[in-house]
Short mmCIF file of C-alpha atoms and ligand atoms in Angstrom, two decimals:
data_model
loop_
_atom_site.label_atom_id
_atom_site.label_comp_id
_atom_site.label_asym_id
_atom_site.label_seq_id
_atom_site.Cartn_x
_atom_site.Cartn_y
_atom_site.Cartn_z
CA MET N 1 -8.97 -15.92 -39.49
CA PRO N 2 -6.36 -17.46 -37.22
CA ARG N 3 -5.39 -15.22 -34.37
CA PRO N 4 -2.93 -15.42 -31.49
CA THR N 5 -4.29 -17.73 -28.80
CA PRO N 6 -3.34 -17.53 -25.13
CA ARG N 7 -2.34 -20.76 -23.38
CA ALA N 8 -5.41 -22.79 -22.38
CA ALA N 9 -4.47 -22.24 -18.72
CA VAL N 10 -4.84 -18.49 -19.17
CA LEU N 11 -8.35 -18.80 -20.56
CA ALA N 12 -9.27 -21.04 -17.61
CA ILE N 13 -8.74 -18.09 -15.26
CA ASP N 14 -11.64 -15.98 -14.05
CA ALA N 15 -10.07 -12.52 -13.85
CA TYR N 16 -9.96 -11.05 -10.36
CA VAL N 17 -12.89 -8.69 -9.90
CA PRO N 18 -12.06 -5.93 -7.41
CA GLY N 19 -14.67 -4.63 -5.00
CA LYS N 20 -16.97 -1.88 -6.26
CA SER N 21 -15.69 1.61 -5.63
CA GLY N 22 -18.86 3.56 -6.21
CA ALA N 23 -22.61 3.51 -5.89
CA PRO N 24 -24.41 5.34 -8.69
CA GLY N 25 -27.00 7.76 -7.40
CA ALA N 26 -25.88 7.69 -3.78
CA GLY N 27 -24.59 10.92 -2.25
CA LYS N 28 -21.43 10.65 -0.19
CA ILE N 29 -19.62 7.36 -0.85
CA PHE N 30 -17.94 5.26 1.82
CA LYS N 31 -15.78 2.66 0.10
CA LEU N 32 -15.65 -0.28 2.47
CA SER N 33 -14.96 -2.89 -0.18
CA ALA N 34 -11.18 -3.16 -0.49
CA ASN N 35 -9.77 -3.21 3.06
CA GLU N 36 -8.15 0.18 2.61
CA THR N 37 -7.35 2.24 5.68
CA PRO N 38 -9.78 5.02 6.62
CA LEU N 39 -6.81 7.02 7.96
CA GLY N 40 -5.17 7.46 4.56
CA PRO N 41 -1.41 7.49 4.02
CA SER N 42 1.01 9.01 6.49
CA PRO N 43 1.48 12.74 5.78
CA ALA N 44 5.21 11.99 5.61
CA ALA N 45 4.57 9.46 2.83
CA ILE N 46 2.49 11.98 0.89
CA GLU N 47 5.27 14.53 1.17
CA ALA N 48 7.91 12.02 0.11
CA ALA N 49 5.88 11.03 -2.94
CA ARG N 50 5.43 14.70 -3.89
CA ASN N 51 9.12 15.36 -3.50
CA LEU N 52 9.96 12.52 -5.85
CA ALA N 53 7.51 13.54 -8.58
CA PRO N 54 10.01 15.86 -10.35
CA GLU N 55 12.32 12.86 -10.79
CA ALA N 56 9.68 10.88 -12.64
CA ALA N 57 11.65 11.09 -15.89
CA LEU N 58 14.37 8.92 -14.38
CA TYR N 59 14.18 5.16 -13.91
CA PRO N 60 14.09 4.07 -10.27
CA GLU N 61 17.01 2.28 -8.67
CA GLY N 62 16.17 -1.25 -9.78
CA SER N 63 16.75 -3.26 -6.61
CA SER N 64 14.77 -0.95 -4.28
CA SER N 65 17.83 -0.89 -2.04
CA ALA N 66 16.78 2.14 0.06
CA LEU N 67 13.38 0.61 0.72
CA ARG N 68 14.85 -2.81 1.49
CA ALA N 69 17.24 -1.18 3.95
CA ALA N 70 14.36 0.66 5.62
CA ILE N 71 12.23 -2.50 5.84
CA GLY N 72 15.22 -4.42 7.18
CA ALA N 73 15.89 -1.80 9.85
CA ARG N 74 12.25 -1.54 10.84
CA PHE N 75 11.59 -5.29 11.13
CA SER N 76 15.14 -6.45 12.03
CA LEU N 77 15.52 -8.44 8.80
CA ASP N 78 18.43 -8.90 6.42
CA PRO N 79 17.80 -6.53 3.46
CA ALA N 80 19.61 -8.96 1.14
CA ARG N 81 16.79 -11.45 1.73
CA ILE N 82 14.01 -8.95 0.97
CA ILE N 83 12.46 -8.40 -2.45
CA CYS N 84 10.11 -5.51 -3.21
CA GLY N 85 7.36 -5.48 -5.76
CA ALA N 86 4.37 -3.66 -7.20
CA GLY N 87 2.08 -4.76 -4.39
CA SER N 88 2.41 -8.12 -2.68
CA ASP N 89 0.37 -9.50 -5.61
CA ASN N 90 3.54 -9.00 -7.65
CA ILE N 91 5.53 -11.15 -5.20
CA LEU N 92 2.82 -13.87 -5.16
CA GLU N 93 2.93 -13.93 -8.96
CA LEU N 94 6.73 -14.19 -9.04
CA LEU N 95 6.63 -17.05 -6.54
CA ALA N 96 4.17 -19.01 -8.66
CA VAL N 97 6.05 -18.39 -11.90
CA ALA N 98 9.36 -19.37 -10.28
CA TYR N 99 8.18 -22.57 -8.60
CA VAL N 100 5.08 -23.88 -10.40
CA GLY N 101 4.80 -25.23 -13.93
CA PRO N 102 2.59 -27.56 -15.94
CA GLY N 103 1.90 -30.76 -14.00
CA ASP N 104 2.68 -29.12 -10.66
CA GLU N 105 0.16 -28.44 -7.92
CA GLY N 106 -0.32 -25.43 -5.69
CA VAL N 107 -2.34 -25.81 -2.50
CA TYR N 108 -4.40 -23.20 -0.64
CA SER N 109 -7.39 -23.31 1.66
CA GLN N 110 -11.05 -23.23 0.70
CA TYR N 111 -11.74 -19.56 1.40
CA GLY N 112 -8.14 -18.46 0.83
CA PHE N 113 -7.33 -15.22 -0.99
CA LEU N 114 -8.42 -15.61 -4.65
CA GLU N 115 -5.15 -14.46 -6.11
CA TYR N 116 -3.53 -17.81 -5.25
CA LYS N 117 -5.71 -19.69 -7.69
CA ILE N 118 -5.05 -17.09 -10.37
CA VAL N 119 -1.25 -17.14 -10.04
CA ILE N 120 -1.09 -20.96 -9.89
CA LEU N 121 -3.19 -21.24 -13.06
CA ALA N 122 -1.26 -18.47 -14.79
CA ALA N 123 1.97 -20.32 -14.08
CA GLY N 124 0.48 -23.42 -15.75
CA GLY N 125 -0.05 -25.35 -12.51
CA THR N 126 -3.08 -27.02 -10.99
CA PRO N 127 -4.85 -25.37 -8.04
CA VAL N 128 -5.68 -27.75 -5.19
CA VAL N 129 -8.12 -26.62 -2.50
CA ALA N 130 -8.00 -27.84 1.11
CA PRO N 131 -11.25 -27.64 3.10
CA GLU N 132 -11.53 -25.25 6.03
CA GLU N 133 -13.11 -25.72 9.43
CA ASN N 134 -15.36 -22.92 10.62
CA TYR N 135 -14.05 -20.63 7.90
CA THR N 136 -10.52 -21.14 9.23
CA ALA N 137 -7.62 -22.82 7.46
CA SER N 138 -6.81 -26.30 8.74
CA VAL N 139 -3.18 -27.40 8.89
CA ASP N 140 -4.17 -31.06 8.70
CA ALA N 141 -6.40 -30.46 5.68
CA LEU N 142 -3.62 -28.52 3.92
CA LEU N 143 -1.10 -31.28 4.65
CA ALA N 144 -3.54 -33.92 3.43
CA LYS N 145 -3.57 -32.23 0.01
CA VAL N 146 0.19 -32.37 -0.42
CA THR N 147 1.34 -34.87 -3.06
CA PRO N 148 4.64 -35.46 -4.86
CA ARG N 149 3.39 -32.92 -7.41
CA THR N 150 2.91 -30.13 -4.83
CA LYS N 151 5.34 -27.25 -5.32
CA ILE N 152 3.80 -24.47 -3.27
CA VAL N 153 1.35 -23.90 -0.42
CA PHE N 154 -0.20 -20.45 0.03
CA LEU N 155 -1.58 -19.44 3.41
CA ALA N 156 -3.02 -15.99 4.08
CA ASN N 157 -2.68 -15.31 7.78
CA PRO N 158 -4.97 -13.66 8.66
CA ASN N 159 -7.03 -14.64 5.66
CA ASN N 160 -9.06 -12.40 3.40
CA PRO N 161 -12.10 -12.51 3.17
CA THR N 162 -12.78 -14.49 6.35
CA GLY N 163 -10.51 -12.51 8.70
CA THR N 164 -9.68 -15.68 10.62
CA TYR N 165 -6.11 -16.65 11.51
CA LEU N 166 -3.94 -19.53 12.63
CA PRO N 167 -1.85 -19.17 15.79
CA ALA N 168 1.94 -19.28 15.47
CA SER N 169 2.03 -22.83 16.85
CA GLU N 170 -0.19 -24.10 14.02
CA VAL N 171 1.73 -22.28 11.28
CA SER N 172 4.94 -23.65 12.73
CA ARG N 173 3.46 -27.15 12.71
CA LEU N 174 2.62 -26.69 9.03
CA ALA N 175 6.14 -25.50 8.22
CA ARG N 176 7.70 -28.43 10.06
CA ALA N 177 5.42 -31.03 8.47
CA LEU N 178 5.74 -29.91 4.86
CA PRO N 179 8.27 -31.78 2.73
CA PRO N 180 11.38 -29.57 2.41
CA GLN N 181 10.99 -29.24 -1.36
CA VAL N 182 7.53 -27.62 -1.00
CA LEU N 183 7.57 -23.83 -0.67
CA LEU N 184 5.31 -22.39 2.04
CA VAL N 185 4.15 -18.83 1.36
CA LEU N 186 2.88 -16.98 4.41
CA ASP N 187 0.87 -14.01 3.16
CA ALA N 188 0.72 -11.58 6.06
CA ALA N 189 -0.93 -8.64 4.30
CA TYR N 190 -2.87 -7.73 7.45
CA ALA N 191 -0.20 -8.56 10.04
CA GLU N 192 0.03 -5.06 11.52
CA TYR N 193 -3.63 -5.13 12.50
CA VAL N 194 -3.46 -8.34 14.50
CA THR N 195 -3.44 -7.86 18.25
CA ALA N 196 -3.82 -11.54 19.23
CA GLY N 197 -0.93 -12.62 21.44
CA ASP N 198 -0.47 -15.99 19.74
CA TYR N 199 -0.03 -14.52 16.24
CA GLU N 200 3.23 -14.21 14.33
CA ALA N 201 3.58 -12.87 10.80
CA GLY N 202 6.20 -15.46 9.83
CA ALA N 203 9.71 -13.95 9.83
CA ALA N 204 10.94 -16.39 12.48
CA LEU N 205 9.72 -19.32 10.39
CA VAL N 206 11.49 -17.92 7.34
CA ASP N 207 14.70 -17.87 9.36
CA ALA N 208 14.15 -21.41 10.63
CA HIS N 209 13.32 -23.09 7.31
CA GLU N 210 14.78 -23.11 3.81
CA ASN N 211 11.30 -23.41 2.27
CA VAL N 212 9.28 -20.61 3.90
CA VAL N 213 8.61 -17.12 2.48
CA MET N 214 6.62 -14.27 4.02
CA THR N 215 4.88 -11.61 1.95
CA ARG N 216 3.82 -8.20 3.25
CA THR N 217 2.20 -5.09 1.83
CA PHE N 218 2.06 -1.32 2.11
CA SER N 219 -1.51 -1.40 0.74
CA LYS N 220 -3.35 -2.04 3.97
CA ILE N 221 -2.34 -0.38 7.23
CA PHE N 222 0.23 1.87 5.54
CA GLY N 223 -2.41 3.28 3.21
CA LEU N 224 -0.40 3.13 -0.01
CA ALA N 225 -2.59 0.76 -2.05
CA GLY N 226 -2.69 3.14 -5.00
CA LEU N 227 1.10 3.27 -5.26
CA ARG N 228 1.39 -0.56 -5.44
CA LEU N 229 4.06 -1.57 -2.96
CA GLY N 230 4.69 -4.92 -1.31
CA TRP N 231 7.60 -7.07 -0.28
CA GLY N 232 8.72 -10.59 0.46
CA TYR N 233 11.23 -12.01 2.93
CA GLY N 234 12.71 -15.42 2.29
CA PRO N 235 15.76 -17.65 2.18
CA ALA N 236 18.55 -16.30 -0.04
CA HIS N 237 17.99 -18.97 -2.69
CA VAL N 238 14.31 -18.06 -3.07
CA ILE N 239 14.99 -14.32 -3.26
CA ASP N 240 17.67 -15.06 -5.85
CA ALA N 241 15.16 -16.97 -8.00
CA LEU N 242 12.59 -14.17 -7.77
CA ASN N 243 15.14 -11.51 -8.66
CA ARG N 244 15.96 -13.40 -11.85
CA ILE N 245 12.42 -13.11 -13.15
CA ARG N 246 11.05 -9.85 -11.75
CA SER N 247 10.84 -6.96 -14.17
CA PRO N 248 13.89 -4.77 -13.65
CA PHE N 249 12.03 -1.68 -12.41
CA ASN N 250 9.04 -3.27 -10.69
CA VAL N 251 8.85 -0.62 -7.95
CA SER N 252 8.51 3.06 -8.85
CA SER N 253 10.73 5.68 -7.26
CA VAL N 254 7.66 7.49 -5.92
CA ALA N 255 6.33 4.32 -4.27
CA SER N 256 9.73 3.49 -2.77
CA ALA N 257 10.15 6.94 -1.26
CA ALA N 258 6.62 6.89 0.13
CA GLY N 259 7.25 3.44 1.61
CA VAL N 260 10.41 4.56 3.39
CA ALA N 261 8.61 7.58 4.83
CA ALA N 262 5.58 5.49 5.87
CA LEU N 263 7.82 3.09 7.78
CA GLY N 264 9.26 6.02 9.70
CA ASP N 265 5.89 7.37 10.84
CA ARG N 266 5.23 5.23 13.92
CA ALA N 267 2.53 7.56 15.22
CA HIS N 268 0.44 7.11 12.09
CA LEU N 269 0.76 3.34 12.31
CA GLN N 270 -0.19 3.35 15.97
CA ALA N 271 -3.22 5.52 15.23
CA ALA N 272 -4.36 3.03 12.59
CA VAL N 273 -3.87 0.09 14.96
CA ALA N 274 -5.78 1.89 17.72
CA HIS N 275 -8.61 2.88 15.37
CA ASN N 276 -9.02 -0.70 14.25
CA ALA N 277 -8.72 -2.12 17.75
CA ALA N 278 -11.59 0.12 18.82
CA TRP N 279 -13.89 -0.17 15.81
CA LEU N 280 -13.51 -3.80 14.74
CA PRO N 281 -14.97 -5.15 18.00
CA TRP N 282 -17.55 -2.37 18.02
CA LEU N 283 -18.76 -3.34 14.54
CA ALA N 284 -18.70 -7.05 15.36
CA GLY N 285 -20.69 -6.46 18.54
CA GLU N 286 -23.28 -4.14 17.01
CA ILE N 287 -23.79 -6.30 13.92
CA SER N 288 -24.07 -9.48 15.99
CA ALA N 289 -26.61 -7.74 18.21
CA LEU N 290 -28.74 -7.21 15.10
CA GLY N 291 -28.80 -10.99 14.70
CA TYR N 292 -26.18 -11.45 12.00
CA GLU N 293 -23.39 -13.98 12.30
CA VAL N 294 -20.02 -12.23 12.09
CA LEU N 295 -16.87 -14.25 11.41
CA PRO N 296 -14.24 -13.64 14.12
CA SER N 297 -11.82 -11.38 12.25
CA VAL N 298 -8.41 -10.13 13.37
CA GLY N 299 -7.91 -7.97 10.25
CA ASN N 300 -9.34 -4.57 9.34
CA PHE N 301 -12.51 -6.07 7.95
CA LEU N 302 -15.17 -8.58 8.82
CA SER N 303 -17.56 -10.81 6.94
CA LEU N 304 -21.18 -11.00 7.98
CA ARG N 305 -23.67 -13.62 7.05
CA PHE N 306 -27.20 -13.19 5.74
CA ALA N 307 -29.90 -15.82 5.52
CA ASP N 308 -29.04 -16.64 1.92
CA ALA N 309 -27.40 -15.26 -1.24
CA GLU N 310 -30.54 -13.30 -2.24
CA THR N 311 -30.73 -11.53 1.11
CA SER N 312 -27.03 -10.74 0.95
CA ALA N 313 -27.45 -9.23 -2.53
CA ALA N 314 -30.46 -7.24 -1.35
CA ALA N 315 -28.48 -5.92 1.63
CA ASP N 316 -25.60 -5.02 -0.68
CA GLY N 317 -27.97 -2.95 -2.81
CA PHE N 318 -29.67 -1.41 0.22
CA LEU N 319 -26.36 -0.28 1.71
CA ALA N 320 -25.00 0.92 -1.64
CA ALA N 321 -28.03 3.16 -2.09
CA ARG N 322 -26.88 4.90 1.10
CA GLY N 323 -23.35 5.22 -0.26
CA LEU N 324 -22.05 2.31 1.81
CA VAL N 325 -20.08 0.14 -0.60
CA LEU N 326 -19.35 -3.34 0.74
CA ARG N 327 -17.76 -6.36 -0.92
CA ALA N 328 -19.83 -9.25 -2.24
CA ILE N 329 -17.76 -12.42 -1.90
CA GLY N 330 -19.68 -14.91 -4.02
CA ALA N 331 -16.46 -15.50 -5.98
CA TYR N 332 -15.09 -17.07 -2.80
CA GLY N 333 -18.02 -19.44 -2.51
CA MET N 334 -19.53 -17.25 0.21
CA PRO N 335 -22.53 -15.69 -1.58
CA GLU N 336 -24.53 -15.33 1.63
CA PHE N 337 -21.84 -13.09 3.12
CA LEU N 338 -20.76 -9.49 2.62
CA ARG N 339 -17.32 -8.27 3.62
CA LEU N 340 -17.07 -4.92 5.36
CA THR N 341 -13.87 -2.91 5.84
CA VAL N 342 -13.54 -1.00 9.13
CA GLY N 343 -14.11 2.61 8.10
CA THR N 344 -14.22 6.01 9.72
CA GLU N 345 -16.42 6.41 12.78
CA GLU N 346 -19.03 8.04 10.53
CA ALA N 347 -18.99 5.13 8.07
CA ASN N 348 -19.09 2.49 10.80
CA ARG N 349 -22.09 4.09 12.50
CA LEU N 350 -23.89 4.49 9.18
CA VAL N 351 -23.33 0.82 8.32
CA VAL N 352 -24.80 -0.35 11.60
CA ALA N 353 -27.77 1.99 11.24
CA ALA N 354 -28.35 0.82 7.66
CA LEU N 355 -28.13 -2.85 8.61
CA LYS N 356 -30.61 -2.22 11.38
CA ASP N 357 -33.02 -0.60 8.93
CA PHE N 358 -32.45 -3.39 6.43
CA SER N 359 -33.16 -6.06 9.01
CA GLN N 360 -36.36 -4.24 9.94
CA GLY N 361 -37.47 -4.29 6.33
CA ALA N 362 -36.98 -0.59 5.64
CA ARG N 363 -36.44 0.72 2.15
CA ALA N 364 -33.19 2.54 1.31
C1 PLP I 401 -4.54 -11.67 1.82
C2 PLP I 401 -4.08 -10.68 0.80
N1 PLP I 401 -2.89 -10.85 0.24
C3 PLP I 401 -2.42 -10.00 -0.68
C4 PLP I 401 -3.16 -8.92 -1.09
C5 PLP I 401 -2.59 -8.09 -2.18
O1 PLP I 401 -2.38 -6.80 -1.82
P1 PLP I 401 -1.37 -5.85 -2.59
O2 PLP I 401 -1.05 -6.45 -3.93
O3 PLP I 401 -2.08 -4.56 -2.69
O4 PLP I 401 -0.15 -5.80 -1.72
C6 PLP I 401 -4.41 -8.69 -0.55
C7 PLP I 401 -5.25 -7.57 -1.01
O5 PLP I 401 -6.43 -7.53 -0.88
C8 PLP I 401 -4.89 -9.60 0.43
O6 PLP I 401 -6.09 -9.44 0.99
#
């Protein structure tokens, strides 16, 4: 029987597999597999979401104008050049659909966030991978992959799952060297966590170039991953293109209200930054002291290396049996690594203790 057939490009996609969220048989679960914040959402965001629930029968205001105004005020950006979406994934998807088609190429780096490959393929384009150096994106390698067919370059800064970043000077060099018809997407999902002095999320580059867009999210430090809320900031002509193709009500009223409230809660944000600034180096130090290589992360997670893929899988199982759910990143070509989100103090201490036991050959 004939049946409807998706485009060949769609069937070429390996669907994104999220990190595990549970561990059957373990007692208390610590989900450290999706780079969610251990501090949860701001209480003000929870209250705002609750207050909006009775209005759920009504469609949201379609352009997310209140949220765009709040983002604009908070980050000193023009709200007319902001677009909101159901997570920053939604913005990445819109960018690919708007700028990439069959015969076009989209470039990203070797260990870059997996979603780039998916959205390029889904748009009908060809993914092109630039090698990294020391698990860090290389501007020269990205530029070397640019051809007349290149329409878009995606750069996660800092990158997931490596946690590494490029300093502002390098990102600026990339923006200046790209041909003006190639769109550069700076995905700054983890920007708020970065404390390095030479880091910039990308807004200044957006203002300086007609071909640079920055994407951001409420899923990470703002703790609203479940509500699906992200945004992009770009030149007016890019935002115009995205607005033509986004679904008319792509951000729910509950998510918008929670986002506005989250932006207003500076204390909660500062607490999350401080928590990460204390525990990320602690985890890196303790895990390195056990003899594992830890990639130098500036996000709210880190990737640690085992001897080989089998040992990594064994460690994953060992930790999961104790309720410690990490992220296997074989899909990124890093099967000998596990990615660990910075958790609560309790979770962080348990992970280090479990890794110590694992390295000493203990059984879960
Ligand atoms: C680098 C990067 N970009 C974008 C996203 C997408 O996040 P969201 O769609 O929740 O905003 C993630 C989530 O893991 C990420 O790690």
